[in-house]
XYZ file of C-alpha atoms in Angstrom:
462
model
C 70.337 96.376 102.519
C 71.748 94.255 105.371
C 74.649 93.775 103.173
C 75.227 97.644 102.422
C 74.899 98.372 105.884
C 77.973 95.682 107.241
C 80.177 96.758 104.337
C 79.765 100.278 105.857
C 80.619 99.115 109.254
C 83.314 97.062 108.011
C 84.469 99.979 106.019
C 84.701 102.694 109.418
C 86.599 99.625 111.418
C 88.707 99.619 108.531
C 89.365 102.898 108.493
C 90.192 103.371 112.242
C 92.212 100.018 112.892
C 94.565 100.263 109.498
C 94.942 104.160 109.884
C 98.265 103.486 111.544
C 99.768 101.565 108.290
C 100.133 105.391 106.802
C 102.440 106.662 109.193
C 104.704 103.180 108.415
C 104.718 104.826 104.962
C 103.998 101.546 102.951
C 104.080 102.474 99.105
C 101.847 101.603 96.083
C 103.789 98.911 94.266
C 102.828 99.575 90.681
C 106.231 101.755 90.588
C 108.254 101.112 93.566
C 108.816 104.402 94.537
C 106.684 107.367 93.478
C 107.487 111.261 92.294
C 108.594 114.116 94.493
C 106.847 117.448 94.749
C 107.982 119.554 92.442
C 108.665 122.657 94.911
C 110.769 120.242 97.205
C 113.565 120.375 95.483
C 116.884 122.223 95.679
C 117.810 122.510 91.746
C 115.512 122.297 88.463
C 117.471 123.157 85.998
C 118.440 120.295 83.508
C 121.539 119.945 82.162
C 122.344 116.922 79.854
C 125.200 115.068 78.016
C 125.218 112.446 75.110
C 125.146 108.369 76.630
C 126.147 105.530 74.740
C 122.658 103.527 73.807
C 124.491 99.681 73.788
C 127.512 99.687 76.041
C 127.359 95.881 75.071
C 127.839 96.135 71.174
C 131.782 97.439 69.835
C 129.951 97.896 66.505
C 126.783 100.223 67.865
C 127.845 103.995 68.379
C 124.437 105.440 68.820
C 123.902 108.121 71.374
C 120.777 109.267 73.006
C 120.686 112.472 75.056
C 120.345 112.036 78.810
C 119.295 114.427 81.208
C 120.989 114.541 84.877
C 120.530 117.751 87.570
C 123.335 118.800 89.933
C 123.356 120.868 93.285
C 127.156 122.386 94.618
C 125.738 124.716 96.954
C 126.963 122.567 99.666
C 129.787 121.293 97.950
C 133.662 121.697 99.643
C 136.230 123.193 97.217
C 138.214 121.029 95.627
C 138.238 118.130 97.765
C 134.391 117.306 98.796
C 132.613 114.242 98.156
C 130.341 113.705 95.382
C 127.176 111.997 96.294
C 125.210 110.364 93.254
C 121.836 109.748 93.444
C 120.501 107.062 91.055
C 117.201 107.999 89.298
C 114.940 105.282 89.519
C 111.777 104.402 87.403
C 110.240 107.677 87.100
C 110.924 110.993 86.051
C 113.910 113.302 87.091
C 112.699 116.815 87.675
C 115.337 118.213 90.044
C 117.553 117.728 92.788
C 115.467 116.390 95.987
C 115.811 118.131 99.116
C 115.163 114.682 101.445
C 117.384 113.056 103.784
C 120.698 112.561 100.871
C 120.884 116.702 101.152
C 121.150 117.078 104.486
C 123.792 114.048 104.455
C 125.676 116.527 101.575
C 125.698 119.374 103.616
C 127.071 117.072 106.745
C 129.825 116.213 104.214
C 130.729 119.369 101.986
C 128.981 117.257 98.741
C 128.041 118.023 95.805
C 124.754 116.606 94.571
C 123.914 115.051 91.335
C 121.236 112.609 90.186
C 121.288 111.212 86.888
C 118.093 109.982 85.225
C 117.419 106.749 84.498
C 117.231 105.539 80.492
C 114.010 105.702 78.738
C 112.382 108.025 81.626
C 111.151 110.930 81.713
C 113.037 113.195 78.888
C 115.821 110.599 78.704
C 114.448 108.752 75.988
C 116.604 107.402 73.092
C 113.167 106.312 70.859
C 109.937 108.745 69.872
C 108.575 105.490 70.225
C 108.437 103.252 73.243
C 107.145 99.796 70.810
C 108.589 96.993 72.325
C 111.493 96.226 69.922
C 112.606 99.672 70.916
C 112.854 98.665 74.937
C 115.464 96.121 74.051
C 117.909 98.562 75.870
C 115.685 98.998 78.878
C 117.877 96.763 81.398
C 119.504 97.375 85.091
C 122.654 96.300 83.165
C 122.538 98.990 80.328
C 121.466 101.467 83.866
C 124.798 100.868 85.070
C 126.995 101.475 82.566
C 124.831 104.438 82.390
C 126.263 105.507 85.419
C 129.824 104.425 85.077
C 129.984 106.416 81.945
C 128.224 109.677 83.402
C 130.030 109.607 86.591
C 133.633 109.619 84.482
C 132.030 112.434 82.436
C 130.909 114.423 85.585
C 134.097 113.864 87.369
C 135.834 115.325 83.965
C 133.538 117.976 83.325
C 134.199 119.143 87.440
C 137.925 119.138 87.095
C 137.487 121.349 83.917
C 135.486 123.393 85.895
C 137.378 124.105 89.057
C 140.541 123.824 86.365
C 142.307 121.043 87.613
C 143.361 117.518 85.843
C 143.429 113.865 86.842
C 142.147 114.570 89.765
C 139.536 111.927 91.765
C 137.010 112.880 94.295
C 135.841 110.068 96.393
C 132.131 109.191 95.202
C 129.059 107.810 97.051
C 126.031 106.593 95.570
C 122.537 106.559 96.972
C 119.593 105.169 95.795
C 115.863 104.365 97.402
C 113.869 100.473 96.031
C 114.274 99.635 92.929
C 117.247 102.498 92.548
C 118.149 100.896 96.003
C 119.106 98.249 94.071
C 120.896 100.221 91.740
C 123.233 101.322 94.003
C 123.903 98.241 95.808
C 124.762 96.749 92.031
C 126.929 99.613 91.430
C 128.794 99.313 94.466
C 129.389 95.386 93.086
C 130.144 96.211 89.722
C 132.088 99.375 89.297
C 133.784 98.637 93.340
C 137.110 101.014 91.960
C 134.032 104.276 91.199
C 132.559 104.909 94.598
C 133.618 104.807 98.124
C 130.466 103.143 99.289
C 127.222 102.897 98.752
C 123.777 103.191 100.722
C 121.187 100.575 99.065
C 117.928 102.134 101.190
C 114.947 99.318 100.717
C 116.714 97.532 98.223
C 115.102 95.484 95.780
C 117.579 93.284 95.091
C 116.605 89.726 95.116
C 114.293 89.081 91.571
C 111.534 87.013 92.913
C 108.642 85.374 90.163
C 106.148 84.760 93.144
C 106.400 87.449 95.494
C 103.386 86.236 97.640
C 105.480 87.932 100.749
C 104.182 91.291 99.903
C 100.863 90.628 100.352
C 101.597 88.459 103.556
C 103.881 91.458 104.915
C 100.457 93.684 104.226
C 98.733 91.262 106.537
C 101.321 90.837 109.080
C 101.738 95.196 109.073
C 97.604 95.697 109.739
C 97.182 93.392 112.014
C 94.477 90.727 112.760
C 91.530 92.703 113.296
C 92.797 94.771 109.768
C 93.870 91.692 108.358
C 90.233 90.261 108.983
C 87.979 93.113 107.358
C 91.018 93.470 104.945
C 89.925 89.804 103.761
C 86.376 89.769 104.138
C 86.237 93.380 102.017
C 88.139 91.524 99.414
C 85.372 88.919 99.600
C 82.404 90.720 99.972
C 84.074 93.028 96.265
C 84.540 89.418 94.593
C 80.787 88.725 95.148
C 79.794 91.822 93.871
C 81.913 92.298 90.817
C 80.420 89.119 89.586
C 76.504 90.242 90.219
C 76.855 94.003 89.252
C 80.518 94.244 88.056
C 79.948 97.454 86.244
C 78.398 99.453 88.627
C 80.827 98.427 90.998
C 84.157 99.256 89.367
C 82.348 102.878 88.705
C 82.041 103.334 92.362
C 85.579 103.273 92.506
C 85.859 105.581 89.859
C 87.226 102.747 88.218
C 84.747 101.922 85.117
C 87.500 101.839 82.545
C 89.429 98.823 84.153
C 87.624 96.367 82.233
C 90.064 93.497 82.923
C 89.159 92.067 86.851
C 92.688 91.336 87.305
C 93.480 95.365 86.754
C 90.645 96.209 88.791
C 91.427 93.746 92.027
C 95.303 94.810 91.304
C 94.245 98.792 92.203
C 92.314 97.745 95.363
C 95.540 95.303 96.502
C 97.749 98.371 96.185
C 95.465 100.977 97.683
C 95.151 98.423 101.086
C 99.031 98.434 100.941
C 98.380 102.324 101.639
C 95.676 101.882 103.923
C 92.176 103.677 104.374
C 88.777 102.365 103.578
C 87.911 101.028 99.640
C 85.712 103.211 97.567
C 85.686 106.656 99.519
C 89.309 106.211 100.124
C 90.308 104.981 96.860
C 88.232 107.620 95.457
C 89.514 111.074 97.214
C 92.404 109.593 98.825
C 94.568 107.059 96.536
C 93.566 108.316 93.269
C 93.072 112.138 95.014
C 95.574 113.168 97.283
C 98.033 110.449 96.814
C 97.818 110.886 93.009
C 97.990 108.111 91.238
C 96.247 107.434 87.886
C 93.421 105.089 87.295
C 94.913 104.487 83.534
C 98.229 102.759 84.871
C 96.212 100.097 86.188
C 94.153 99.623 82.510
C 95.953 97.121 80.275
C 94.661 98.917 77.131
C 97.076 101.943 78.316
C 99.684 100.318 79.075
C 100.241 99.296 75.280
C 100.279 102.874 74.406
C 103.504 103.553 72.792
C 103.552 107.074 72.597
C 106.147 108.764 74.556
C 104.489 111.181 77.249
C 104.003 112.096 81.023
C 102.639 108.760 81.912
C 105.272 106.513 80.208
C 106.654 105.518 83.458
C 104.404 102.761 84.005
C 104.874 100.900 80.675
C 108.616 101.258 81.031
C 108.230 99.918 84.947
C 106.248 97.125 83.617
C 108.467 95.820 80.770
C 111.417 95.729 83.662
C 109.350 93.862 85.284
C 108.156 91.456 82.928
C 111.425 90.746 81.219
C 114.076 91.177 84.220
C 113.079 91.248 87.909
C 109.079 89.808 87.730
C 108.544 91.073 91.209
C 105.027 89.571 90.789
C 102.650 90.213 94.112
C 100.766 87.602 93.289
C 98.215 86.225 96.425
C 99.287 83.690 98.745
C 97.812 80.327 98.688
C 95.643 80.514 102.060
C 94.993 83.895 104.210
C 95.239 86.139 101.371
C 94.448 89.547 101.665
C 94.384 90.731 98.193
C 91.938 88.695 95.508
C 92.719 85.268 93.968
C 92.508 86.796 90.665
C 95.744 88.599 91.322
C 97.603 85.371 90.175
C 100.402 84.626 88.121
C 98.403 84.004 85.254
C 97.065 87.287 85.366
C 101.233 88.879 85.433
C 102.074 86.691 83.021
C 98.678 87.493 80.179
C 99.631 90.897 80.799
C 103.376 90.584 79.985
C 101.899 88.833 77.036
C 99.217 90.956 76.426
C 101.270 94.623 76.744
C 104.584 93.300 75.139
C 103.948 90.291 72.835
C 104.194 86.710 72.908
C 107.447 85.323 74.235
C 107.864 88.263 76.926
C 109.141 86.419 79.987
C 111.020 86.993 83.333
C 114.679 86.516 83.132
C 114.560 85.903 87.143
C 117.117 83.018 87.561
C 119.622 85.111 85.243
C 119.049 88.855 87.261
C 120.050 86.699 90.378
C 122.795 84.862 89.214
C 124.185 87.895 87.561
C 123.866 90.117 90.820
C 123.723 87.798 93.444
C 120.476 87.977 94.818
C 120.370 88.158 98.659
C 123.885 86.797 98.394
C 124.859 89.875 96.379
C 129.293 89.812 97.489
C 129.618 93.582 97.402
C 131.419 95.486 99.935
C 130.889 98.592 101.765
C 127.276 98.749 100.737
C 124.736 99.960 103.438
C 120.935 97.739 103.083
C 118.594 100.142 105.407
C 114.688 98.189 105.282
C 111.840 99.020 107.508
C 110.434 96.206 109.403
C 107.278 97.128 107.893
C 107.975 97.355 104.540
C 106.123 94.764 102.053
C 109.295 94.902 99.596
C 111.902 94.278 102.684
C 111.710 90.324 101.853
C 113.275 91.180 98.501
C 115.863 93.049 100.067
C 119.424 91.856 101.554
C 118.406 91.162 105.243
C 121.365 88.842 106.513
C 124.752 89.221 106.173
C 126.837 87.346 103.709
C 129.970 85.385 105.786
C 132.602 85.854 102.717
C 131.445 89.363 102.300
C 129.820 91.357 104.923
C 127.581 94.204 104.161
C 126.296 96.850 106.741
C 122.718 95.692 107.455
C 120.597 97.701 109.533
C 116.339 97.469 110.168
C 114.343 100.429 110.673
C 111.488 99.006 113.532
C 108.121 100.140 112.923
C 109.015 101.660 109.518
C 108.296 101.317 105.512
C 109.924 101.959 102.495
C 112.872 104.019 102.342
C 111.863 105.755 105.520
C 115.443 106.692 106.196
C 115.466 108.795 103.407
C 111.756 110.276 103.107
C 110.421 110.602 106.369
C 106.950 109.361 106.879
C 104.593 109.476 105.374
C 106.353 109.290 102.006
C 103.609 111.467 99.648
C 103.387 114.593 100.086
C 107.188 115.055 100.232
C 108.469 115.991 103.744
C 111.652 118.908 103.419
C 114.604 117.255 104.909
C 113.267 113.544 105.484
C 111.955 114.644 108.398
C 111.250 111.885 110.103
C 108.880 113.438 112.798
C 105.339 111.910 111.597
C 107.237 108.347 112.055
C 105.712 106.143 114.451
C 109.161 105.726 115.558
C 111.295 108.735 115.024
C 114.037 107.662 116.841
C 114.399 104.404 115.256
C 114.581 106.485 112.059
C 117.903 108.654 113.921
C 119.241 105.830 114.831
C 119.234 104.100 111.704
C 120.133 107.394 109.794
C 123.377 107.594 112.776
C 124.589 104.262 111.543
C 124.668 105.468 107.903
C 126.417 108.631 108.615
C 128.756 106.898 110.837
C 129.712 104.229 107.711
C 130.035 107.269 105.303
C 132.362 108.498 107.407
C 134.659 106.305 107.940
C 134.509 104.809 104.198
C 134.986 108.554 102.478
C 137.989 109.380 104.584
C 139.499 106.050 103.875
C 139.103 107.310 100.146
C 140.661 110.525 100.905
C 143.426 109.246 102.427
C 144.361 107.417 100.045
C 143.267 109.969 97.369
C 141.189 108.101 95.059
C 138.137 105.469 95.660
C 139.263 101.929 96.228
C 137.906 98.361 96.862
């Protein structure tokens, strides 16, 4: 009883002294970057065009239908910009109506926003077995978009009858499409102007025990404390009554600890108190299913609604790692989240032999070194994933850095809180709001100066 009745007053301090981590907008890390509401958007209607499935092979000329969404209601006859927005890992359902739109209507854009391979409808398998995700890669993404954006160019010159004609391009992405964009921007330097790379994930890191320090640092020490202690106090009890704990959580069907203690380490990355909050609040309001934390799912193959997460993990456990695995000492999240437990699920969800091609992502892209130019990095000083991000400039190649204080992920281009979608990005629920129009100043001020350089010259250039 004396036990029940100090979790409970551990549980209200919690929920008092880490309330303020919401407004920072700190996201769930199982996807970087969740869904949009479907009714804040400014165009649903799919339209779609045949990609090449191995832009690597000369000898392989399937094609799989992708689906992309586009928004001209803004856009500046014949001369505008076009701003493309990278789908990340999730699925495309429309055109958002966040902080990119009201850049496009600053600009005379048109909008379009491709989605990314094997998400959502885009899916070149009925199957998503793992010999079939061997074109699941950030490298096969961006050929993705080289190839659309020459197609879209094309198919707008048709449209507006007109030939060889180049608008200047600007691509925008938010995390893990952050990174997207920033690799873009390095890659294909002679297709877009510029590019803003908002909470970037580009470094691939195999021990990312700064997220969970980040969480720590973000809450506080009085947070930090009961943060811990909780953690502690769940340990002792999954291992006396393990099954009626996980069911207070709603969360009987994780019967792998490591799944279970991974759903509690994410929902404290949200903030909130555990079992109420996880309960009507994380798995509630904020939406996100218990099943993408159960291993046994995540080796469903079927294609569906809730593919996303299998997809996410493979990236992650053949490409970028990303692992969030608990610090050494003064760890807020369980031991049990190790990497052991990453690496038995790779294993476990994808076969024997799946492994983290870290060292090759980064030498491939750069890392925090990445050498491209004109590339905006925008990170919140509270954001977990901001220590995989590009946060000092490169001597031999400067890039346009610029912190967001007192914010979290991709604040300049959702607002705050991040779920349930604010109209506009409005950034008035911030704890800072003006460091949010000062950062979002800075960007306009770059695409500004980088898209007339483009028009002067009449095409996009290096």
């Amino acid at each position: 009883m004396m036990k029940t009745t100090k979790t409970q007053e551990w549980v209200t301090m919690f929920m008092f002294l880490c309330f303020p981590l919401v407004s920072y907008g700190i996201r769930q890390p199982r996807t970087l970057l969740n869904y949009l509401s479907e009714s804040k958007r400014l165009n649903t209607q799919e339209l779609w065009f045949n990609q090449t499935l191995d832009h690597f092979s000369p000898y392989d000329h399937r094609q799989f239908p992708q689906r992309y969404y586009e928004f001209l209601d803004y856009y500046r006859i014949p001369d505008g910009p076009i701003f493309l927005v990278i789908g990340g890992e999730g699925t495309l359902t429309g055109i958002a109506n966040d902080y990119i739109a009201v850049l496009a209507k600053k600009f005379g854009a048109a909008l379009v926003s491709l989605e990314h391979r094997y998400y959502g409808k885009s899916t070149p398998f009925k199957s998503l077995e793992t010999e079939n995700l061997k074109y699941l890669s950030s490298k096969q993404a961006l050929f993705d978009l080289a190839v659309f954006r020459q197609y879209y160019q094309d198919s707008l010159n048709t449209k507006i009858n007109r030939t060889k004609i180049e608008n200047p391009w600007f691509v925008f992405g938010g995390s893990y499409s952050g990174a997207l964009s920033a690799w873009f921007r390095l890659k294909f330097p002679h297709l877009t102007c510029g590019s803003l790379a908002s909470s970037a994930v580009v470094l691939a890191v195999y021990n990312y025990t700064e997220f969970d320090q980040q969480i720590g640092e973000s809450a506080g020490p009085e947070c930090k404390a009961i943060l811990q202690e909780t953690t502690q106090l769940i340990e002792h009890k999954l291992a006396t009554n393990g099954r009626a704990l996980k069911a207070s959580f709603n969360a009987a069907d994780l019967e792998i600890d490591g799944d279970f203690f991974y759903l509690l380490a994410d929902a404290a990355a949200i903030a909130d108190a555990y079992a109420k909050y996880v309960k009507d609040y994380y798995l509630g309001t904020f939406g996100v299913n218990i099943q993408t934390y159960d291993q046994k799912y995540l080796k469903n193959t079927a294609v569906s609604d809730d593919s996303s997460t299998r997809l996410w993990w493979f990236q992650v456990c053949t490409e970028v790692a990303y692992f969030q695995v608990a610090p050494s000492n003064d760890s807020v999240r369980s031991s049990k989240v190790d990497t052991r437990y990453h690496l038995d699920l790779c294993k476990n969800v994808f076969g024997e032999g799946t492994f983290p091609a870290v060292d090759a992502t980064n030498l491939y892209y750069g890392g925090t070194k990445i050498a491209g130019s004109k590339i905006i990095f925008t990170n919140g000083s509270q954001d977990p994933w901001r220590h995989a991000s590009k946060q000092n400039s490169s001597p031999d190649m400067p890039s346009y850095l610029i912190t967001c204080n007192n914010c979290g992920h991709c604040s300049d281009l959702r607002g705050c809180p991040q779920s349930p979608f604010i109209i506009g990005g409005d950034a008035k629920n911030c704890s800072s709001p003006d460091a949010v129009h000062k950062v979002r100043q800075q960007i306009a001020d770059h695409m500004d100066l980088w898209l007339s350089q483009c028009q002067d010259t009449g095409r996009s250039f290096i």
